[in-house]
Coordinates of C-alpha atoms and ligand atoms in Angstrom, one line a residue:
M1 CA -4.4 213.3 190.6
F2 CA -2.2 214.1 187.7
A3 CA 0.8 211.9 186.7
R4 CA 3.3 214.7 187.3
T5 CA 2.1 215.2 190.9
K6 CA 2.1 211.5 191.5
R7 CA 5.7 211.4 190.3
A8 CA 6.7 214.3 192.6
V9 CA 5.1 212.6 195.7
A10 CA 6.6 209.2 194.8
Q11 CA 10.0 210.8 194.4
Y12 CA 9.7 212.6 197.7
E13 CA 8.7 209.4 199.5
R14 CA 11.6 207.5 197.9
I15 CA 14.1 210.1 199.1
Q16 CA 12.7 209.9 202.6
R17 CA 13.0 206.1 202.7
W18 CA 16.5 206.3 201.3
S19 CA 17.4 208.9 203.9
Q20 CA 16.1 206.7 206.8
A21 CA 17.8 203.6 205.5
T22 CA 21.2 205.2 204.9
G23 CA 21.2 207.8 207.7
K24 CA 22.2 210.3 205.0
P25 CA 20.5 213.7 204.9
G26 CA 17.3 213.6 202.9
M27 CA 15.8 216.4 201.0
N28 CA 14.2 217.9 204.1
T29 CA 17.7 218.4 205.5
L30 CA 18.8 220.0 202.3
A31 CA 15.7 222.2 202.4
R32 CA 16.4 223.3 205.9
E33 CA 20.1 224.0 205.1
A34 CA 18.9 226.0 202.1
S35 CA 16.3 227.9 204.2
A36 CA 19.0 228.9 206.6
L37 CA 20.8 230.5 203.7
F38 CA 17.7 232.3 202.4
Q39 CA 18.5 235.3 204.5
M40 CA 14.7 235.9 204.8
P41 CA 14.3 235.1 208.5
E42 CA 11.1 237.1 208.7
K43 CA 9.4 234.9 206.2
P44 CA 8.9 231.1 206.8
P45 CA 9.9 229.0 203.8
L46 CA 7.1 227.8 201.6
W47 CA 7.4 224.2 202.5
E48 CA 6.2 225.0 206.0
S49 CA 2.8 225.7 204.6
L50 CA 2.7 223.9 201.3
T51 CA 3.1 220.2 200.5
P52 CA 5.7 219.0 198.0
E53 CA 2.9 218.3 195.4
Q54 CA 1.5 221.8 196.0
L55 CA 4.9 223.3 195.4
A56 CA 5.5 221.1 192.3
T57 CA 2.3 222.4 190.8
L58 CA 2.6 226.0 192.0
G59 CA -0.3 225.6 194.4
D60 CA -2.8 224.1 192.0
P61 CA -2.5 220.3 191.5
E62 CA -5.5 220.4 189.1
R63 CA -3.6 222.7 186.8
P64 CA -0.1 221.3 186.2
L65 CA 2.5 223.4 184.3
L66 CA 3.8 222.3 180.9
G67 CA 7.3 222.9 182.3
K68 CA 8.9 221.6 185.4
V69 CA 9.2 222.9 189.0
V70 CA 12.3 222.1 191.0
T71 CA 12.3 222.7 194.7
P72 CA 14.9 221.8 197.4
Y73 CA 12.9 218.5 197.8
D74 CA 14.2 217.4 194.3
P75 CA 17.4 215.6 193.6
D76 CA 17.8 218.0 190.6
Y77 CA 17.9 221.0 192.9
E78 CA 21.7 221.1 193.3
T79 CA 22.2 221.2 189.5
A80 CA 19.2 223.4 188.8
R81 CA 20.2 226.2 191.1
Q82 CA 23.7 226.5 189.6
L83 CA 24.6 229.3 187.1
F84 CA 27.3 229.0 184.5
N85 CA 29.7 230.9 186.8
Q86 CA 29.8 228.8 189.9
A87 CA 31.4 231.6 191.9
F88 CA 27.9 232.7 192.7
Q89 CA 26.0 230.3 194.9
K90 CA 22.4 231.1 195.5
Y91 CA 19.5 229.1 197.1
P92 CA 16.1 229.9 195.5
Q93 CA 13.0 228.1 196.9
L94 CA 11.6 227.4 193.4
I95 CA 13.2 227.0 190.0
V96 CA 10.5 226.9 187.3
Y97 CA 11.5 225.7 183.8
C98 CA 8.8 227.4 181.8
E99 CA 7.9 226.0 178.4
C100 CA 5.4 228.5 177.3
A101 CA 4.0 232.0 178.2
D102 CA 1.2 230.5 180.3
D103 CA 3.8 228.8 182.6
V104 CA 5.4 232.2 183.0
R105 CA 2.1 233.7 183.9
R106 CA 1.5 231.0 186.6
C107 CA 4.9 231.8 188.1
L108 CA 4.0 235.5 188.3
E109 CA 0.6 234.7 189.9
F110 CA 2.2 232.4 192.5
A111 CA 5.0 234.9 193.3
H112 CA 2.5 237.7 193.9
Q113 CA 0.4 235.4 196.1
H114 CA 3.4 234.4 198.3
S115 CA 5.4 237.7 198.0
L116 CA 8.3 235.9 196.4
R117 CA 11.2 237.7 194.9
V118 CA 11.4 236.8 191.2
T119 CA 14.5 236.5 189.0
C120 CA 14.5 235.6 185.3
R121 CA 17.1 233.3 183.9
S122 CA 17.8 232.4 180.2
G123 CA 21.4 231.4 179.6
G124 CA 22.5 231.9 183.2
H125 CA 25.7 233.7 182.2
S126 CA 25.4 236.9 184.1
T127 CA 28.9 237.9 185.2
A128 CA 27.5 239.1 188.5
G129 CA 25.3 236.0 189.2
Y130 CA 22.1 238.1 188.7
S131 CA 20.0 235.3 187.3
A132 CA 19.5 233.7 190.7
N133 CA 18.4 234.7 194.1
N134 CA 18.2 233.5 197.7
G135 CA 14.8 232.4 198.9
G136 CA 12.8 233.4 195.9
M137 CA 11.7 232.0 192.5
I138 CA 13.7 231.6 189.3
I139 CA 11.7 231.9 186.2
D140 CA 13.9 229.9 183.8
V141 CA 13.1 230.4 180.1
S142 CA 15.8 228.1 178.8
Q143 CA 13.2 225.7 177.4
I144 CA 11.6 228.5 175.3
R145 CA 14.2 228.0 172.6
Y146 CA 13.5 228.2 168.9
C147 CA 14.4 230.2 165.9
V148 CA 11.9 230.6 163.1
V149 CA 13.3 232.3 160.0
D150 CA 11.4 234.3 157.3
E151 CA 14.0 234.1 154.6
G152 CA 12.2 236.5 152.3
Q153 CA 11.8 239.2 154.9
K154 CA 15.2 238.5 156.4
R155 CA 13.6 238.3 159.9
A156 CA 13.7 235.7 162.6
R157 CA 11.5 235.1 165.6
V158 CA 13.6 233.7 168.4
G159 CA 12.5 232.3 171.8
A160 CA 14.0 234.1 174.8
G161 CA 16.0 231.2 176.1
T162 CA 17.6 230.3 172.8
P163 CA 21.4 229.9 173.2
L164 CA 23.5 231.8 170.7
D165 CA 24.9 228.5 169.3
L166 CA 21.5 227.3 168.4
L167 CA 20.7 230.6 166.8
N168 CA 23.9 230.6 164.8
A169 CA 23.3 227.0 163.7
V170 CA 19.8 227.8 162.3
L171 CA 20.9 231.0 160.6
D172 CA 24.0 229.4 159.1
G173 CA 21.7 227.1 157.2
Y174 CA 20.2 230.1 155.4
G175 CA 23.5 232.1 155.0
L176 CA 21.9 234.7 157.3
H177 CA 23.3 236.3 160.4
V178 CA 22.6 238.4 163.5
P179 CA 25.6 239.8 165.4
G180 CA 26.2 238.3 168.9
G181 CA 28.8 237.1 171.4
G182 CA 31.4 234.4 171.1
C183 CA 30.1 232.1 173.9
G184 CA 27.5 229.6 172.4
D185 CA 25.8 229.0 175.8
V186 CA 24.9 232.6 176.4
A187 CA 21.2 233.1 175.6
V188 CA 19.5 235.8 173.6
A189 CA 17.3 237.4 176.3
G190 CA 20.0 238.5 178.7
H191 CA 22.6 239.1 176.0
M192 CA 20.4 241.4 173.8
M193 CA 19.1 243.4 176.8
G194 CA 22.7 244.2 177.8
G195 CA 23.8 245.1 174.3
G196 CA 25.4 242.0 172.9
Y197 CA 28.9 242.3 171.3
G198 CA 30.5 239.9 168.8
F199 CA 33.0 239.5 166.0
T200 CA 30.7 241.1 163.5
S201 CA 29.6 244.0 165.6
R202 CA 31.8 246.5 163.8
E203 CA 30.0 245.6 160.6
Y204 CA 26.4 245.0 161.8
G205 CA 26.2 246.7 165.3
M206 CA 25.4 245.3 168.7
N207 CA 22.9 242.4 169.0
C208 CA 20.3 244.9 170.3
D209 CA 20.7 247.0 167.2
A210 CA 19.2 244.2 165.1
L211 CA 16.1 243.9 167.3
R212 CA 12.9 244.8 165.5
G213 CA 10.3 243.6 168.0
A214 CA 10.0 242.0 171.4
T215 CA 7.2 240.2 173.3
V216 CA 7.3 240.8 177.0
M217 CA 5.1 239.6 179.9
L218 CA 4.7 242.4 182.5
A219 CA 4.5 241.8 186.3
D220 CA 0.7 241.7 186.2
G221 CA 0.7 238.9 183.5
R222 CA -0.2 241.2 180.6
I223 CA 1.6 240.4 177.3
V224 CA 2.8 243.4 175.3
H225 CA 4.6 243.7 172.0
A226 CA 7.3 246.4 171.8
S227 CA 8.5 247.7 168.4
A228 CA 9.1 251.0 166.5
K229 CA 5.3 251.2 166.3
E230 CA 3.9 250.1 169.6
H231 CA 5.2 250.4 173.2
T232 CA 8.0 252.4 171.6
E233 CA 9.5 253.5 174.9
L234 CA 9.7 249.9 176.1
F235 CA 11.3 249.0 172.8
W236 CA 13.9 251.7 173.4
A237 CA 14.6 250.5 177.0
L238 CA 14.9 246.8 176.2
R239 CA 17.9 247.6 173.9
G240 CA 20.6 248.1 176.6
G241 CA 18.4 248.6 179.7
T242 CA 19.5 245.1 180.9
G243 CA 17.3 242.1 182.0
N244 CA 15.0 241.7 184.9
N245 CA 13.8 245.3 184.8
F246 CA 10.6 245.6 182.8
G247 CA 9.1 242.2 182.6
V248 CA 9.8 238.7 181.4
L249 CA 11.1 238.7 177.8
L250 CA 9.4 235.9 175.9
E251 CA 10.3 236.4 172.2
L252 CA 12.7 238.5 170.1
E253 CA 12.3 239.5 166.5
Y254 CA 15.6 240.2 164.7
E255 CA 16.5 241.7 161.4
L256 CA 19.0 239.4 159.6
Y257 CA 22.0 240.1 157.4
H258 CA 23.5 238.0 154.6
L259 CA 26.7 236.3 155.8
R260 CA 27.9 233.0 154.3
E261 CA 31.6 232.6 154.9
V262 CA 34.4 234.5 156.6
W263 CA 38.1 234.3 156.9
G264 CA 39.3 233.6 160.4
F265 CA 42.7 234.5 161.7
G266 CA 44.9 234.6 164.9
I267 CA 47.9 236.7 165.5
Q268 CA 50.3 236.5 168.4
W269 CA 52.8 238.8 170.0
S270 CA 55.2 238.4 172.9
I271 CA 54.3 240.3 176.1
D272 CA 57.1 242.8 175.5
Q273 CA 55.6 243.7 172.1
A274 CA 52.1 244.1 173.6
P275 CA 52.1 247.8 174.5
E276 CA 53.2 248.8 170.9
A277 CA 50.8 246.4 169.3
L278 CA 47.9 247.5 171.5
Q279 CA 48.6 251.1 170.7
Q280 CA 48.7 250.3 167.0
L281 CA 45.4 248.4 167.3
Q282 CA 43.7 251.3 169.0
E283 CA 45.1 253.8 166.5
H284 CA 44.2 252.0 163.3
Y285 CA 41.8 249.2 164.0
T286 CA 39.0 250.7 166.2
K287 CA 37.2 253.9 165.5
E288 CA 39.4 254.8 162.5
G289 CA 41.3 252.9 159.9
A290 CA 40.3 249.3 159.5
S291 CA 37.3 248.3 157.4
D292 CA 34.1 247.4 159.3
R293 CA 34.4 244.0 157.8
L294 CA 37.2 243.3 160.2
G295 CA 36.1 242.1 163.7
Y296 CA 38.3 240.8 166.4
L297 CA 39.2 240.4 170.1
A298 CA 42.6 241.2 171.6
V299 CA 43.4 239.2 174.7
V300 CA 46.4 239.5 177.0
M301 CA 46.7 236.1 178.6
S302 CA 49.1 233.4 179.8
Q303 CA 49.7 230.0 178.2
P304 CA 50.3 227.2 180.7
G305 CA 53.8 226.6 181.8
K306 CA 54.7 222.9 181.4
H307 CA 57.6 220.9 183.0
G308 CA 58.0 223.4 185.8
R309 CA 58.3 226.5 183.6
P310 CA 56.4 229.7 184.4
P311 CA 53.3 230.5 182.3
K312 CA 54.1 232.4 179.0
Q313 CA 52.4 235.7 178.8
V314 CA 51.3 236.8 175.3
L315 CA 49.0 239.1 173.4
V316 CA 46.7 237.3 171.0
M317 CA 44.3 238.8 168.4
R318 CA 41.6 236.5 167.1
G319 CA 39.2 237.7 164.5
M320 CA 37.2 237.4 161.3
Y321 CA 37.3 239.2 158.0
H322 CA 34.1 239.2 156.0
G323 CA 35.6 238.9 152.5
E324 CA 38.4 237.2 150.7
E325 CA 41.5 236.1 152.6
S326 CA 43.8 238.2 150.4
E327 CA 41.8 241.4 151.3
G328 CA 41.9 240.4 155.0
R329 CA 45.6 239.9 154.9
K330 CA 46.0 243.4 153.3
E331 CA 44.1 244.9 156.2
L332 CA 46.3 243.1 158.7
A333 CA 49.6 243.7 156.9
P334 CA 50.9 246.5 159.3
L335 CA 50.3 244.2 162.3
L336 CA 52.0 241.2 160.6
K337 CA 55.2 243.1 160.6
T338 CA 55.6 242.4 164.3
G339 CA 53.0 239.8 165.1
H340 CA 53.0 236.1 164.0
L341 CA 50.0 234.8 162.0
A342 CA 49.2 231.6 164.0
I343 CA 45.7 230.8 162.6
S344 CA 44.3 231.2 159.1
K345 CA 41.2 229.4 158.1
R346 CA 38.0 229.9 156.2
G347 CA 34.5 228.8 157.2
T348 CA 31.0 229.7 158.2
Y349 CA 30.5 232.3 160.9
R350 CA 29.3 229.7 163.3
Y351 CA 32.3 227.4 162.8
L352 CA 34.8 230.2 163.2
N353 CA 33.0 231.8 166.1
D354 CA 33.3 228.5 168.0
S355 CA 36.8 227.6 167.0
L356 CA 38.6 230.9 167.2
V357 CA 38.3 231.3 171.0
A358 CA 38.0 227.6 172.0
D359 CA 41.4 227.7 173.7
I360 CA 40.6 230.9 175.7
P361 CA 40.7 230.1 178.5
E362 CA 42.7 226.9 178.3
L363 CA 41.5 225.0 181.4
P364 CA 42.0 221.4 182.5
P365 CA 39.0 219.2 181.2
N366 CA 35.8 219.4 183.4
S367 CA 37.0 222.4 185.4
P368 CA 34.3 224.5 186.9
Y369 CA 33.9 228.1 185.6
L370 CA 34.8 230.3 188.5
A371 CA 35.6 233.9 187.6
N372 CA 35.1 237.6 188.3
Q373 CA 35.2 240.3 185.7
M374 CA 35.4 244.1 185.8
A375 CA 35.1 246.4 182.8
G376 CA 35.4 249.9 181.6
Y377 CA 35.6 251.8 178.3
V378 CA 38.5 253.5 176.6
G379 CA 37.3 256.9 175.4
R380 CA 40.5 258.5 174.2
K381 CA 43.7 257.5 172.5
L382 CA 46.1 256.0 175.0
R383 CA 49.8 256.6 174.8
R384 CA 52.3 253.7 174.6
D385 CA 53.4 254.2 178.2
E386 CA 49.7 254.0 179.3
W387 CA 49.4 250.6 177.5
A388 CA 52.7 249.6 179.1
S389 CA 51.3 250.4 182.6
A390 CA 48.4 248.0 182.0
I391 CA 50.8 245.3 180.9
E392 CA 53.0 245.9 183.9
Y393 CA 50.0 245.2 186.1
F394 CA 49.1 242.1 184.1
K395 CA 52.6 240.8 184.9
T396 CA 51.7 240.6 188.6
S397 CA 49.1 237.9 187.8
P398 CA 49.0 235.1 190.4
V399 CA 50.4 231.7 189.3
F400 CA 48.6 228.5 190.4
R401 CA 50.0 225.0 190.3
V402 CA 47.3 223.0 188.5
K403 CA 46.9 219.3 187.8
N404 CA 46.1 218.8 184.1
G405 CA 45.7 215.1 183.3
N406 CA 48.9 213.4 184.5
E407 CA 50.9 216.7 184.4
E408 CA 51.3 219.5 186.9
Q409 CA 51.3 222.9 185.2
N410 CA 51.9 226.5 186.2
M411 CA 48.8 228.5 185.2
S412 CA 47.8 232.2 185.4
L413 CA 44.1 232.5 184.8
T414 CA 43.9 236.2 184.3
F415 CA 43.0 238.1 181.1
I416 CA 42.7 241.6 179.7
L417 CA 40.0 241.4 177.1
I418 CA 39.7 244.1 174.5
E419 CA 36.7 244.4 172.3
P420 CA 37.1 247.1 169.6
Y421 CA 34.2 249.4 168.8
G422 CA 33.8 251.8 165.9
G423 CA 32.0 251.0 162.6
A424 CA 28.3 250.2 162.9
I425 CA 28.3 250.3 166.7
N426 CA 29.3 253.9 166.8
R427 CA 27.1 255.0 163.9
V428 CA 24.0 254.6 166.1
P429 CA 23.4 257.8 168.0
P430 CA 23.8 257.3 171.8
H431 CA 20.2 258.3 172.6
D432 CA 18.5 256.1 169.9
T433 CA 18.5 253.1 172.2
A434 CA 19.2 252.6 175.9
F435 CA 22.7 251.3 174.9
V436 CA 24.6 254.6 175.3
H437 CA 28.3 253.6 174.6
R438 CA 28.5 254.8 171.0
D439 CA 31.6 257.0 171.0
V440 CA 34.3 254.8 172.5
Y441 CA 37.3 253.1 171.1
M442 CA 36.9 249.8 172.9
D443 CA 35.6 247.9 175.8
F444 CA 38.5 247.0 178.2
S445 CA 37.7 244.3 180.8
W446 CA 39.8 242.2 183.0
I447 CA 39.0 238.7 184.3
S448 CA 40.4 236.6 187.0
M449 CA 39.6 232.9 187.3
W450 CA 40.4 230.3 189.9
L451 CA 39.9 226.5 190.0
E452 CA 39.8 225.9 193.8
E453 CA 38.4 227.8 196.7
S454 CA 41.9 228.2 198.1
Q455 CA 42.9 230.2 195.1
R456 CA 39.9 232.6 195.2
A457 CA 41.3 235.3 197.5
E458 CA 44.5 235.7 195.4
A459 CA 42.5 235.8 192.2
Q460 CA 40.1 238.4 193.7
K461 CA 43.1 240.5 195.0
W462 CA 44.5 240.7 191.5
L463 CA 41.1 241.7 190.0
T464 CA 40.4 244.6 192.4
G465 CA 44.1 245.6 192.4
F466 CA 43.7 246.5 188.8
V467 CA 41.1 249.2 189.5
Q468 CA 43.6 251.9 190.4
P469 CA 46.1 251.4 187.4
A470 CA 43.1 251.0 185.0
K471 CA 41.3 254.1 186.2
P472 CA 43.3 256.7 184.3
L473 CA 42.8 254.7 181.0
L474 CA 39.0 254.5 181.2
N475 CA 36.2 256.9 180.7
G476 CA 34.0 256.1 183.7
Q477 CA 31.4 254.1 181.8
S478 CA 31.1 250.3 181.8
Y479 CA 29.5 247.7 179.6
Q480 CA 26.3 246.6 181.3
N481 CA 26.6 243.0 180.0
Y482 CA 29.7 242.6 182.2
P483 CA 28.3 243.6 185.5
Y484 CA 30.4 243.5 188.6
P485 CA 28.4 243.2 191.9
E486 CA 30.3 245.8 193.9
T487 CA 30.1 248.7 191.5
P488 CA 28.6 251.5 193.7
D489 CA 27.8 254.0 190.8
Y490 CA 26.6 251.2 188.4
A491 CA 23.6 253.1 187.0
Q492 CA 25.7 256.1 185.9
R493 CA 28.4 253.8 184.5
Y494 CA 25.9 251.6 182.5
W495 CA 23.5 254.2 181.2
S496 CA 25.1 257.6 181.7
S497 CA 23.0 260.3 179.9
N498 CA 20.2 257.7 179.1
L499 CA 19.6 257.1 182.8
D500 CA 16.8 259.6 183.4
K501 CA 14.7 258.3 180.5
L502 CA 15.3 254.7 181.5
E503 CA 14.2 255.3 185.1
K504 CA 10.9 256.8 183.9
I505 CA 10.2 253.9 181.6
R506 CA 11.0 251.4 184.4
R507 CA 8.6 253.3 186.7
H508 CA 5.9 252.9 184.0
Y509 CA 6.3 249.2 183.2
D510 CA 7.3 247.9 186.6
P511 CA 5.7 250.5 189.0
K512 CA 5.9 248.3 192.1
D513 CA 9.6 247.4 191.6
F514 CA 8.5 243.8 191.3
F515 CA 11.6 242.7 189.3
H516 CA 14.0 244.3 191.7
F517 CA 17.6 243.1 191.9
P518 CA 20.8 244.7 193.2
Q519 CA 21.6 246.5 190.0
S520 CA 18.1 247.3 188.8
V521 CA 17.4 250.5 186.9
P522 CA 16.7 252.7 189.9
M523 CA 13.2 254.1 190.5
P524 CA 13.0 257.9 190.3
Ligands
LIG1 C1 31.8 232.9 179.4 C2 31.1 234.2 179.0 C3 31.3 234.7 177.7 C4 30.6 235.9 177.3 N1 30.8 236.4 176.1 C5 30.2 237.5 175.7 C6 30.5 238.1 174.4 O1 31.2 237.6 173.6 N2 29.8 239.3 174.1 C7 29.0 239.9 175.0 O2 28.4 240.9 174.7 N3 28.7 239.4 176.2 C8 29.3 238.2 176.6 N4 29.1 237.7 177.8 C9 28.2 238.4 178.7 C10 26.7 238.0 178.4 O3 26.3 238.6 177.2 C11 25.8 238.6 179.6 O4 26.2 238.0 180.8 C12 24.4 238.2 179.3 O5 23.6 239.1 180.1 C13 24.1 236.8 179.5 O6 22.8 236.5 179.1 P1 22.1 235.1 179.6 O7 20.7 235.1 179.2 O8 23.0 234.0 179.2 O9 22.3 235.2 181.1 P2 21.3 235.3 182.4 O10 22.3 235.2 183.5 O11 20.3 234.2 182.3 O12 20.6 236.7 182.3 C14 21.3 237.9 182.4 C15 20.3 239.0 183.0 O13 19.1 239.0 182.3 C16 18.0 238.7 183.0 N5 17.1 237.8 182.2 C17 17.4 236.6 181.7 N6 16.4 236.2 180.9 C18 15.4 237.1 181.0 C19 14.1 237.2 180.4 N7 13.6 236.2 179.7 N8 13.4 238.3 180.7 C20 13.9 239.3 181.5 N9 15.1 239.3 182.1 C21 15.9 238.2 181.8 C22 18.6 237.9 184.2 O14 17.7 238.1 185.4 C23 19.9 238.6 184.4 O15 19.7 239.8 185.2 C24 29.7 236.5 178.3 C25 29.5 236.0 179.5 C26 30.2 234.8 179.9 C27 30.0 234.3 181.3

C-alpha cells in the first residue's frame, strides 16, 4: 500500500478514535451533514460505496495522484471547500488539488465514472461563487503555478493556477508586463477567460488580449493547444467566454510588454464634489482625452467614522501613469483644480498595484470577505444630474457598528467601482475575441459587504435596491468577470452579439454539457 493511502487511513482512524473519546462529531458526522446539503437526494454519496482510501486515490490505490484529494473525512475539508468570498458556502464531495495534467485527467475519468458534477477552481475569486459546487468534484489547479519567461521573444508560459501577484513578481524582475487586475490572489485562468481588467488596460488592453496560446484538457481527457494557428475557434472563445465552459485550462501563453516603473497617484474629492468629478472623468479620461498611459480606478466609498462619528463618504481616484511624474501631473491638472492629491509615489508596477488599493476596502484585521457585486457598462455620456442620482443612492448605504481593535467604528461597506475603458481595450474590434465590450466608456459596478450574518440582509437590500436607479445609466451589458448569480438574461449581458458564435463553439468542445454551471454558455 502506498504511503499516501496509509496516511489517509491512519488519519481517518485517528479522527474516529478522537470522536469516540471526546463525544464530538467525527468526520463521518461532518460527511453526513455535508451530504444532507448536497441537494442530490437521488444519488447516494460516494462514501457509501467507496472506502476513505479509495476516495483519497480516486478509486485506484495502486495509482496515487501527485496532488492531494480532500474529502469530508479530512480535517482540511472545512478550509479546502471555502472560496475567497465566504458568502458562498458549498459542499463538494471531493476537492482535488491537481499538480499536473495527469492529475486533471484522473479527475475527469473519475467524474465520468461516478457521474459527478465537475467545477474548476484556480484563484477561487468568482464573484458569484462559481468555482465550487454541492455534491460534486472541485478540480483545483492552484498548485499548477509557474511563470516561465522567454525574455528575447517577450513571451511567458504561465500555469493556470498562477496568482496575479506571483505573475507580477516574476515579470517585474525582467521589466516586463502583462495587464491584469489589482487583486494579487486572483489567478490567471478565471481572470483571463472573463477578460481581465487592470491599471494598464487602457495602454495594453484586457488580460485576454495578451493571450497568444492556451493548453486545455477537454472533457474526454484530450489535450488541445489553441492559438491563432490551431483550434482557432476555441482560442477565440477562451478570450472572454468565461471559465468552466470548454475544458480545464492548464497553461496560458502571454505576449509581454516592456514596463519598468510607473508613477502612482491618489486623488480625493468630497461626496458633494463627486457628481461633477465623475462627469469630468467620463468626458476627458475614458474614451476620449487622457493618454492611454494613464490608468485608474474611481471608487465612491466611505471611510470609517471614529469616536461615534458617521462614516465619511468620498470619491477617490487611484491610478498609475506610465511615464514621468511631471507628465502625469500635467494629464491630471484639470482634476487637481477640485480634487486633493493624496498619494504620489514612484515604483514598479507590482509595488504600486499592491499598495494603491491596499486600503480599499478598509476592514478590521482578519475579517472574512463577505460581499456581493453587481455590474453594468456605461455606453453613453452621462449628464451631471445622472451622476448625482447615483451618488444620492449611494448616500443611503447602511451603516454598521463594527469593533476594530479596541475601538468601535461606524462603517459603511458599500462601493461604486468605476473602471475606465477606452485606449487599447476599445481598439480591438468587438468580434475579434469573445470579449465583446469594446465600445463603452466604463465598467460601473457596485459592491455591498458585510462582516456578520446579521448584517447580510441589509447589505443585500442596498445592493439590489441600486438596480432601478442604475438602470437608466447603463447599456444593458455586464462584465462577465463580475458575475452575479440572479441575473436572468446573463448570456445576452455578457456576450451580446458574440453569443451565437460562442454557443456553437461550446457545443463543439463540450458536446455533453459536462462542464455545466448556472451561468454556462447556453447550448444551442
Ligand atoms: C477581491 C476581488 C478583486 C477583483 N479584482 C479584479 C480586477 O481588478 N479586475 C478584474 O478584471 N477582475 C477582478 N476580479 C474578478 C476576477 O477577475 C474574476 O472573479 C475571475 O474570474 C477570478 O478568477 P479566479 O481564477 O481567481 O477565480 P475562480 O473562482 O477560481 O474561477 C472563476 C471561474 O473560472 C472557472 N475556472 C477556474 N479555473 C479554471 C480552469 N483552470 N479551467 C477552466 N475553468 C476554470 C471557475 O470554474 C469559475 O467559473 C476581482 C474579484 C475579487 C473577488
